Amino acid sequence: MKKLFTSESVTEGHPDKLCDQISDGILDEILKKDPMARCAVECCAAYNQVMIMGEVTTDAKVNFKKVARDVIARVGYTFGSFRADDCKITVAVHRQSPDIAIGVDSSVENRCGGDKYDALGAGDQGMMFGYACDETETYMPMPAYLANKLAKRLADVRQCGLLEYLRPDGKTQVTVEYDGRTPKRVDTVVVSCQHDESVTNNQLRADIKKHVIERIIPENLLDENTKYYINPTGRFEIGGPEGDSGLTGRKIIVDTYGGRCAHGGGAFSGKDPTKVDRSATYMARYICKNAVAAGLCKEIELQVAYAIGVSTPVSVYVNTFGTGILADEDLADIIVKEFDLRPSAIIDVLDLRRPIYSQTAAYGHFGKEGLPWEFTDRASDLAKYLKK
């Protein structure tokens, strides 16, 4: 059965993504000095101002303003009204609320005599989702995979000087046509990219098609019926925080699976791994990717839910969309048996008290090589259940 599915991505210069990168840049600088720090830093940016706000509990000394200016400069905002060397930066950060800290520092189970992994309770209530499928080599859904690669390519051709008229802000969108579960072709590509005043619309559209779209999307997925919308409104000279305000955590679908997976609502950037919004979502991805790699299913969505101050999840739910070798409830039992989902255990297994987060703050948190939640080292352990 034919169906269409669309996902979007944004460049590192998009105002929301800029804020994500500042938040995770601050988090990484803190973790370099204090791996046990508590951090929940958010950022907003508009016109020529940045505000850094949130809760940080650490004795480490970090120059928040310098981190922000370094990120802004690296992304490329060295021109216009919003410039790395000239924007106004305000910091409003205080220590973590003691009411929250007490639930994290000692879980309900720990107070009743648990083991070392019961020493840390979930930092909040909520549900987190993971996902994986066999559509791409990264176990990501094809539309999100292509949209992220297009957005990254926009930055690459700008930074290397191939398309020197480009500026940092931009968005991409890809619609994939499926035959059942199988991606067959790309139906529509949308690219909107910020540029300087020198380039004509015709040149930009030709360059983006040749140097971005055709370099990223496989030729066999494009055909004479593929539709291209490149800067469809015409000019896009004013962008970034000068053109629209930005806020940490406002691109959670871009951060995850492009809408193919449910989302619990919690954002990631700026949060240390005691926040299950982040760490449990990473663990859920790790489990899903290993389940698909093991051959237990071709597609899987996993939900894990927590109560604040309680280390053990209140629920684990699996949906394999009819692709599972085993019943979904049996696979859920296997996951609970094989993976320790308590926050402290997740932090240990994925080694999350490290400054590894800045690389996640643009072009998605999943499908990238080298990140611990992308390893498939547990696939062989799960494959044993194929024989039962």
JSON list of C-alpha atoms in Angstrom, two decimals, residues 28 136 226 233 267 303 312 322:
[
{"chain": "A", "resi": 28, "resn": "ASP", "atom": "CA", "xyz": [30.01, 19.87, 28.58]},
{"chain": "A", "resi": 136, "resn": "THR", "atom": "CA", "xyz": [18.71, 2.68, 6.83]},
{"chain": "A", "resi": 226, "resn": "THR", "atom": "CA", "xyz": [10.13, 14.31, -7.43]},
{"chain": "A", "resi": 233, "resn": "THR", "atom": "CA", "xyz": [9.09, 32.20, -0.74]},
{"chain": "A", "resi": 267, "resn": "ALA", "atom": "CA", "xyz": [13.77, 18.04, 25.78]},
{"chain": "A", "resi": 303, "resn": "GLN", "atom": "CA", "xyz": [8.17, 3.48, 26.10]},
{"chain": "A", "resi": 312, "resn": "THR", "atom": "CA", "xyz": [12.56, 1.52, 38.94]},
{"chain": "A", "resi": 322, "resn": "GLY", "atom": "CA", "xyz": [3.58, -6.39, 13.63]}
]
